[in-house]
């Protein structure tokens, strides 16, 4: 059963919710698809449940998280066709009357929407951190620990080590400290000299003074907490030992300020920044460019968020990492642009209303150069040791990739066919960036020249039964 | 420095030919495109298939059978040289029929081939639904019968290509990726092959560039009547071994994943995705093997077959420019052994067109007699 | 490995994992409920068979894939617990089955 709709928004995080509110507010018929059961994306994950069932937890989850309640409230107040627990697995090429088919699974059955305007608001994922031992049970991302905290109010016990660099790790540390969850150690991989690096961008960052101040207070909280902090850390390795059901992590070794350490760890929370989730934009073959500062690919978009593919917009971190508040602004801007394309809003009105969002976004973005400089993207991924697993799903190592290159393998897609990296269930989400980095570092080509995996449907695994039961003639 | 032979195209056909030429002591340069080329070899299903090959051309039936017979030792030699197990098996193959019409189509084809000289129908025979289910307990009740041939098998085409590339690298063949050929100039007693990244010269040149060959043919006085035909393939997650033989459109790999095909579309050079094709493949697959219903599709792709008007290979040496050849087929996997061991040496000897006269494109010039 | 912050409001729910009954709370995802009772691995890596556990918890890495009612690659970090759900570890090779009415 295929229905035609005005707009489909994929992703109910801050950008998706804001885009839906703006478009629906102008009178568009908006369908919002999201894989989770309630809105919020990752940054505001489970905000409604937490408010309803665990309001006491808001005290340590922090103000930034609480803001999600306002965003979700505004989203619920507007009339949209919000379909949670819906997993998009295919978006077709332009077809009949220049509409695209969006195919998603809900309750084990596939449904199709035919749409002209698509807003991709699937946000970001944490940059995979391929250190030796990163596949051991107990090694996870900072976002994973935070997600468990938000969803279920659970926290790691035993020796919890936060290892990495970036604002998200700082945020988690403060949340845990505030909740009196013990942290065994913070292994900070931020290269020393952050302030002098970032000093050049400080004047601009002052425009987002409140955020800067918040950050400074967070740093102070962590520094005063008594948690051991190892600075300028590098050469991280997770080590495990066998127990009844396979290995799990038991320690983390690293180098800090000239000394080698090995500390006990039952849970290691890694973090090296976030990167745009480009699975859908790659599926649609939109143009992407490598950002040298953030060391990741992002889709090219115009001022309204439209990609190189007609009718396909990106709002939020999926277009480039800018943070949750900027995501709301860009969602609103894109929503207005879509409304104007549908003829529901005059160009002048669109420009006028979006102007305020642009200004606010500019201010929100003011801190970005400072942050990107203070917390630079890691530069070691291209040079990881041969033994390190790059593709977790198919267990392909960096050494195997380099060997294939020596035999003439010229790019990620050939690497995929020779080695199976990128062929597993995660469809390259965990390894694509690392593969590009290793191939670029080994060959000397730029990441843009190396490129990335070709992405094809289904972008999430779907059963044969479900596909066999699709109606005929879907694109 | 000039080599004996330049091969344009580093896929299964080009790499197999290069391997055979190196074994025959020729010096070889292979010019291949970059990471994002059409690369039919990457989209291949991996069948080493004999049944149904050559309905209308006895020589092709014989050639396919010969290659299948050579494949076992070929796979072993690749394994010994590289340590790569290319996963070759020849348990026999079944083309399942979901209705009487399909059954009749195959039965009629067998009768026709039986009347052809040489290997005839290659011992292919029809079996009824009950016998199919005795041979393959996982085949479902909708299957009315099947065509069976004991010489059908499978191999992992990606590992095969990887093994060939590895052997070529270690045997001193000059493999150049990212060297798209722009044109070829006959010069003196040989050829100069022009790429954006430099020129290469050789006494002989072979076009094995799949759907890229026709564009280069005119430079060498070669008419190569082939064109793209799109096929969709989907791959499931790994599962325990389900089959004793190879099912034509439902094939389980050594890793345990199940590959499903096969569709045909004429859409030019478009490797985009058609969900309706995926639906057809999924629908037919679960009708044939109901147990597949709960398996998740992990990957899919479409690729362009190299298709001649009758579906049979096109092999020729240029009459205007002797020493220039074209080798084109849609069965690069099945024929890899024959290409390496039987065809490649012929490139170094006179009389290529006589030996492979059945596969000459001249057959398309002659009006067919009833 | 993980422990719950105290909570009195949320409704208890129980489901089965590998045949064992697991106590969870309403709002948990399968992944967080299993981490909360100390299950350290939800599946085995397909090539080496080594134990794997959730890495990203946001539906990207597929390390939390479990099998529910015969269907595999269900991402435990995205699925809310339901009373009496029958959850199994994902095997390296999944058994093709007739769960959907063969």
Short mmCIF file of N, CA and C in Angstrom, two decimals, chain C:
data_model
loop_
_atom_site.label_atom_id
_atom_site.label_comp_id
_atom_site.label_asym_id
_atom_site.label_seq_id
_atom_site.Cartn_x
_atom_site.Cartn_y
_atom_site.Cartn_z
N UNK C 1 28.45 -5.77 35.60
CA UNK C 1 29.04 -4.72 34.77
C UNK C 1 28.20 -3.44 34.82
N UNK C 2 26.90 -3.58 34.89
CA UNK C 2 26.03 -2.41 34.97
C UNK C 2 25.05 -2.58 36.12
N UNK C 3 24.64 -1.45 36.68
CA UNK C 3 23.73 -1.49 37.81
C UNK C 3 22.66 -0.43 37.62
N UNK C 4 21.51 -0.64 38.26
CA UNK C 4 20.42 0.31 38.10
C UNK C 4 20.48 1.42 39.15
N UNK C 5 20.16 2.63 38.70
CA UNK C 5 19.89 3.69 39.66
C UNK C 5 18.55 3.38 40.31
N UNK C 6 18.36 3.77 41.56
CA UNK C 6 17.12 3.39 42.23
C UNK C 6 15.91 4.02 41.54
N UNK C 7 14.84 3.23 41.45
CA UNK C 7 13.61 3.75 40.83
C UNK C 7 12.42 2.98 41.36
N UNK C 8 11.35 3.70 41.70
CA UNK C 8 10.19 3.03 42.27
C UNK C 8 8.97 3.08 41.35
N UNK C 9 9.03 3.91 40.33
CA UNK C 9 7.82 4.14 39.53
C UNK C 9 7.64 3.11 38.43
N UNK C 10 8.74 2.66 37.81
CA UNK C 10 8.62 1.86 36.59
C UNK C 10 8.12 0.46 36.87
N UNK C 11 7.27 -0.01 35.94
CA UNK C 11 6.64 -1.32 36.09
C UNK C 11 7.64 -2.42 35.80
N UNK C 12 7.66 -3.49 36.59
CA UNK C 12 8.55 -4.61 36.25
C UNK C 12 8.00 -5.42 35.08
N UNK C 13 8.90 -5.89 34.25
CA UNK C 13 8.54 -6.73 33.09
C UNK C 13 9.54 -7.89 33.10
N UNK C 14 9.07 -9.09 32.72
CA UNK C 14 10.04 -10.18 32.61
C UNK C 14 10.00 -10.78 31.21
N UNK C 15 11.17 -11.19 30.76
CA UNK C 15 11.26 -11.84 29.45
C UNK C 15 12.29 -12.94 29.57
N UNK C 16 12.42 -13.76 28.55
CA UNK C 16 13.38 -14.86 28.65
C UNK C 16 14.54 -14.66 27.69
N UNK C 17 15.74 -14.97 28.17
CA UNK C 17 16.95 -14.88 27.36
C UNK C 17 17.65 -16.22 27.45
N UNK C 18 17.76 -16.88 26.31
CA UNK C 18 18.38 -18.21 26.30
C UNK C 18 17.67 -19.12 27.30
N UNK C 19 16.38 -18.99 27.39
CA UNK C 19 15.60 -19.85 28.27
C UNK C 19 15.56 -19.43 29.72
N UNK C 20 16.35 -18.42 30.07
CA UNK C 20 16.35 -17.97 31.48
C UNK C 20 15.48 -16.73 31.65
N UNK C 21 14.75 -16.67 32.76
CA UNK C 21 13.89 -15.50 32.97
C UNK C 21 14.71 -14.31 33.44
N UNK C 22 14.46 -13.17 32.81
CA UNK C 22 15.20 -11.94 33.13
C UNK C 22 14.21 -10.91 33.66
N UNK C 23 14.53 -10.29 34.79
CA UNK C 23 13.70 -9.21 35.33
C UNK C 23 14.17 -7.89 34.75
N UNK C 24 13.19 -7.12 34.22
CA UNK C 24 13.54 -5.82 33.65
C UNK C 24 12.50 -4.81 34.09
N UNK C 25 12.68 -3.58 33.69
CA UNK C 25 11.71 -2.54 33.99
C UNK C 25 11.17 -1.96 32.70
N UNK C 26 9.92 -1.52 32.77
CA UNK C 26 9.30 -0.88 31.62
C UNK C 26 10.18 0.27 31.15
N UNK C 27 10.35 0.36 29.83
CA UNK C 27 11.19 1.42 29.29
C UNK C 27 12.59 0.95 28.94
N UNK C 28 13.00 -0.18 29.54
CA UNK C 28 14.31 -0.74 29.17
C UNK C 28 14.28 -1.16 27.72
N UNK C 29 15.44 -1.07 27.08
CA UNK C 29 15.58 -1.80 25.82
C UNK C 29 16.13 -3.17 26.20
N UNK C 30 16.06 -4.12 25.28
CA UNK C 30 16.59 -5.45 25.56
C UNK C 30 18.06 -5.36 25.93
N UNK C 31 18.80 -4.52 25.23
CA UNK C 31 20.24 -4.43 25.48
C UNK C 31 20.52 -3.91 26.89
N UNK C 32 19.85 -2.84 27.29
CA UNK C 32 20.14 -2.30 28.61
C UNK C 32 19.65 -3.24 29.70
N UNK C 33 18.53 -3.92 29.47
CA UNK C 33 18.04 -4.88 30.46
C UNK C 33 19.04 -6.01 30.64
N UNK C 34 19.62 -6.47 29.56
CA UNK C 34 20.58 -7.58 29.65
C UNK C 34 21.89 -7.11 30.28
N UNK C 35 22.34 -5.90 29.95
CA UNK C 35 23.54 -5.38 30.61
C UNK C 35 23.30 -5.24 32.10
N UNK C 36 22.07 -4.84 32.46
CA UNK C 36 21.76 -4.60 33.87
C UNK C 36 21.80 -5.88 34.69
N UNK C 37 21.58 -7.05 34.07
CA UNK C 37 21.65 -8.30 34.84
C UNK C 37 22.98 -9.00 34.61
N UNK C 38 23.93 -8.32 34.01
CA UNK C 38 25.27 -8.86 33.91
C UNK C 38 25.54 -9.77 32.73
N UNK C 39 24.66 -9.79 31.75
CA UNK C 39 24.95 -10.57 30.54
C UNK C 39 26.02 -9.81 29.77
N UNK C 40 27.17 -10.44 29.60
CA UNK C 40 28.26 -9.65 29.00
C UNK C 40 28.40 -9.85 27.51
N UNK C 41 27.70 -10.81 26.92
CA UNK C 41 27.83 -11.00 25.48
C UNK C 41 26.51 -11.45 24.87
N UNK C 42 26.10 -10.79 23.80
CA UNK C 42 24.82 -11.12 23.17
C UNK C 42 24.97 -11.94 21.91
N UNK C 43 26.16 -12.04 21.40
CA UNK C 43 26.33 -12.81 20.16
C UNK C 43 27.80 -13.17 20.00
N UNK C 44 28.06 -14.03 19.03
CA UNK C 44 29.43 -14.41 18.68
C UNK C 44 29.77 -13.83 17.32
N UNK C 45 31.01 -13.38 17.16
CA UNK C 45 31.45 -12.88 15.86
C UNK C 45 31.39 -14.03 14.86
N UNK C 46 30.95 -13.77 13.64
CA UNK C 46 30.69 -14.88 12.71
C UNK C 46 31.93 -15.61 12.23
N UNK C 47 33.07 -14.92 12.13
CA UNK C 47 34.24 -15.59 11.56
C UNK C 47 35.02 -16.36 12.62
N UNK C 48 35.33 -15.69 13.73
CA UNK C 48 36.18 -16.33 14.75
C UNK C 48 35.39 -16.95 15.88
N UNK C 49 34.12 -16.60 15.97
CA UNK C 49 33.32 -17.14 17.06
C UNK C 49 33.56 -16.46 18.40
N UNK C 50 34.37 -15.42 18.44
CA UNK C 50 34.63 -14.76 19.73
C UNK C 50 33.41 -13.98 20.21
N UNK C 51 33.33 -13.85 21.52
CA UNK C 51 32.17 -13.19 22.11
C UNK C 51 32.18 -11.70 21.80
N UNK C 52 30.96 -11.16 21.54
CA UNK C 52 30.83 -9.73 21.29
C UNK C 52 29.74 -9.18 22.21
N UNK C 53 29.85 -7.89 22.51
CA UNK C 53 28.87 -7.22 23.36
C UNK C 53 28.55 -5.86 22.73
N UNK C 54 27.48 -5.21 23.21
CA UNK C 54 27.11 -3.92 22.61
C UNK C 54 28.26 -2.93 22.63
N UNK C 55 28.40 -2.17 21.55
CA UNK C 55 29.47 -1.18 21.44
C UNK C 55 28.89 0.24 21.41
N UNK C 56 27.86 0.47 20.55
CA UNK C 56 27.40 1.84 20.36
C UNK C 56 26.08 2.13 21.06
N UNK C 57 25.25 1.12 21.25
CA UNK C 57 23.95 1.25 21.91
C UNK C 57 23.01 2.22 21.21
N UNK C 58 23.25 2.58 19.97
CA UNK C 58 22.32 3.46 19.27
C UNK C 58 21.89 2.90 17.92
N UNK C 59 22.12 1.62 17.69
CA UNK C 59 21.60 0.99 16.47
C UNK C 59 22.50 1.07 15.27
N UNK C 60 23.79 1.30 15.50
CA UNK C 60 24.70 1.44 14.36
C UNK C 60 25.63 0.24 14.19
N UNK C 61 26.10 -0.35 15.32
CA UNK C 61 27.18 -1.34 15.22
C UNK C 61 26.71 -2.77 15.04
N UNK C 62 25.46 -3.08 15.37
CA UNK C 62 24.91 -4.42 15.25
C UNK C 62 25.56 -5.46 16.16
N UNK C 63 26.36 -5.03 17.13
CA UNK C 63 26.96 -6.00 18.05
C UNK C 63 25.93 -6.53 19.03
N UNK C 64 24.80 -5.83 19.16
CA UNK C 64 23.77 -6.26 20.11
C UNK C 64 22.72 -7.12 19.42
N UNK C 65 23.01 -7.59 18.18
CA UNK C 65 22.01 -8.36 17.44
C UNK C 65 21.62 -9.62 18.20
N UNK C 66 20.34 -9.81 18.34
CA UNK C 66 19.81 -11.01 18.98
C UNK C 66 18.74 -11.61 18.08
N UNK C 67 18.30 -12.80 18.46
CA UNK C 67 17.26 -13.47 17.70
C UNK C 67 15.99 -13.48 18.53
N UNK C 68 14.90 -12.99 17.96
CA UNK C 68 13.62 -12.96 18.67
C UNK C 68 12.59 -13.67 17.79
N UNK C 69 11.93 -14.69 18.37
CA UNK C 69 10.90 -15.41 17.63
C UNK C 69 11.41 -15.88 16.27
N UNK C 70 12.64 -16.36 16.25
CA UNK C 70 13.17 -16.95 15.03
C UNK C 70 13.76 -15.97 14.03
N UNK C 71 13.60 -14.67 14.27
CA UNK C 71 14.15 -13.69 13.32
C UNK C 71 15.40 -13.07 13.93
N UNK C 72 16.46 -13.05 13.17
CA UNK C 72 17.75 -12.58 13.70
C UNK C 72 17.98 -11.11 13.37
N UNK C 73 19.20 -10.63 13.70
CA UNK C 73 19.61 -9.24 13.45
C UNK C 73 18.61 -8.26 14.02
N UNK C 74 18.02 -8.62 15.14
CA UNK C 74 17.16 -7.67 15.84
C UNK C 74 18.09 -6.89 16.75
N UNK C 75 18.10 -5.59 16.60
CA UNK C 75 19.04 -4.78 17.36
C UNK C 75 18.48 -4.53 18.76
N UNK C 76 19.07 -5.21 19.73
CA UNK C 76 18.54 -5.20 21.09
C UNK C 76 18.52 -3.80 21.69
N UNK C 77 19.40 -2.91 21.23
CA UNK C 77 19.44 -1.56 21.80
C UNK C 77 18.30 -0.69 21.30
N UNK C 78 17.54 -1.16 20.32
CA UNK C 78 16.44 -0.36 19.78
C UNK C 78 15.08 -0.94 20.17
N UNK C 79 15.07 -2.14 20.75
CA UNK C 79 13.81 -2.83 20.98
C UNK C 79 13.43 -2.77 22.45
N UNK C 80 12.28 -2.18 22.76
CA UNK C 80 11.85 -2.12 24.16
C UNK C 80 11.47 -3.53 24.64
N UNK C 81 11.72 -3.79 25.91
CA UNK C 81 11.35 -5.11 26.44
C UNK C 81 9.83 -5.24 26.45
N UNK C 82 9.38 -6.46 26.12
CA UNK C 82 7.96 -6.77 26.19
C UNK C 82 7.80 -8.00 27.05
N UNK C 83 6.73 -8.07 27.78
CA UNK C 83 6.46 -9.20 28.64
C UNK C 83 6.52 -10.50 27.84
N UNK C 84 7.28 -11.47 28.37
CA UNK C 84 7.36 -12.81 27.79
C UNK C 84 8.04 -12.91 26.43
N UNK C 85 8.78 -11.90 26.05
CA UNK C 85 9.55 -12.02 24.80
C UNK C 85 10.52 -13.18 24.92
N UNK C 86 10.74 -13.93 23.83
CA UNK C 86 11.68 -15.06 23.86
C UNK C 86 12.91 -14.65 23.04
N UNK C 87 13.98 -14.35 23.74
CA UNK C 87 15.17 -13.80 23.10
C UNK C 87 16.31 -14.81 23.17
N UNK C 88 17.02 -14.95 22.06
CA UNK C 88 18.17 -15.86 22.03
C UNK C 88 19.41 -15.12 21.54
N UNK C 89 20.58 -15.63 21.93
CA UNK C 89 21.83 -15.09 21.39
C UNK C 89 21.83 -15.33 19.89
N UNK C 90 22.46 -14.43 19.14
CA UNK C 90 22.54 -14.66 17.71
C UNK C 90 23.71 -15.58 17.43
N UNK C 91 23.40 -16.70 16.80
CA UNK C 91 24.46 -17.64 16.46
C UNK C 91 25.26 -17.11 15.28
N UNK C 92 26.48 -17.57 15.17
CA UNK C 92 27.31 -17.17 14.03
C UNK C 92 26.66 -17.58 12.73
N UNK C 93 26.06 -18.77 12.74
CA UNK C 93 25.28 -19.18 11.56
C UNK C 93 23.85 -19.33 12.02
N UNK C 94 22.98 -18.53 11.50
CA UNK C 94 21.61 -18.59 11.95
C UNK C 94 20.90 -19.77 11.31
N UNK C 95 20.02 -20.43 12.07
CA UNK C 95 19.26 -21.54 11.53
C UNK C 95 18.11 -20.97 10.72
N UNK C 96 18.06 -21.25 9.42
CA UNK C 96 16.91 -20.81 8.61
C UNK C 96 15.70 -21.58 9.11
N UNK C 97 14.59 -20.94 9.35
CA UNK C 97 13.48 -21.62 9.99
C UNK C 97 12.14 -21.31 9.39
N UNK C 98 11.12 -21.89 9.99
CA UNK C 98 9.77 -21.70 9.47
C UNK C 98 8.97 -20.79 10.38
N UNK C 99 9.63 -19.97 11.16
CA UNK C 99 8.94 -19.18 12.18
C UNK C 99 7.86 -18.31 11.59
N UNK C 100 8.00 -17.89 10.34
CA UNK C 100 6.99 -17.01 9.77
C UNK C 100 5.95 -17.80 9.01
N UNK C 101 5.76 -19.04 9.35
CA UNK C 101 4.68 -19.81 8.73
C UNK C 101 5.07 -20.52 7.48
N UNK C 102 6.36 -20.95 7.40
CA UNK C 102 6.97 -21.75 6.33
C UNK C 102 6.02 -22.10 5.22
#
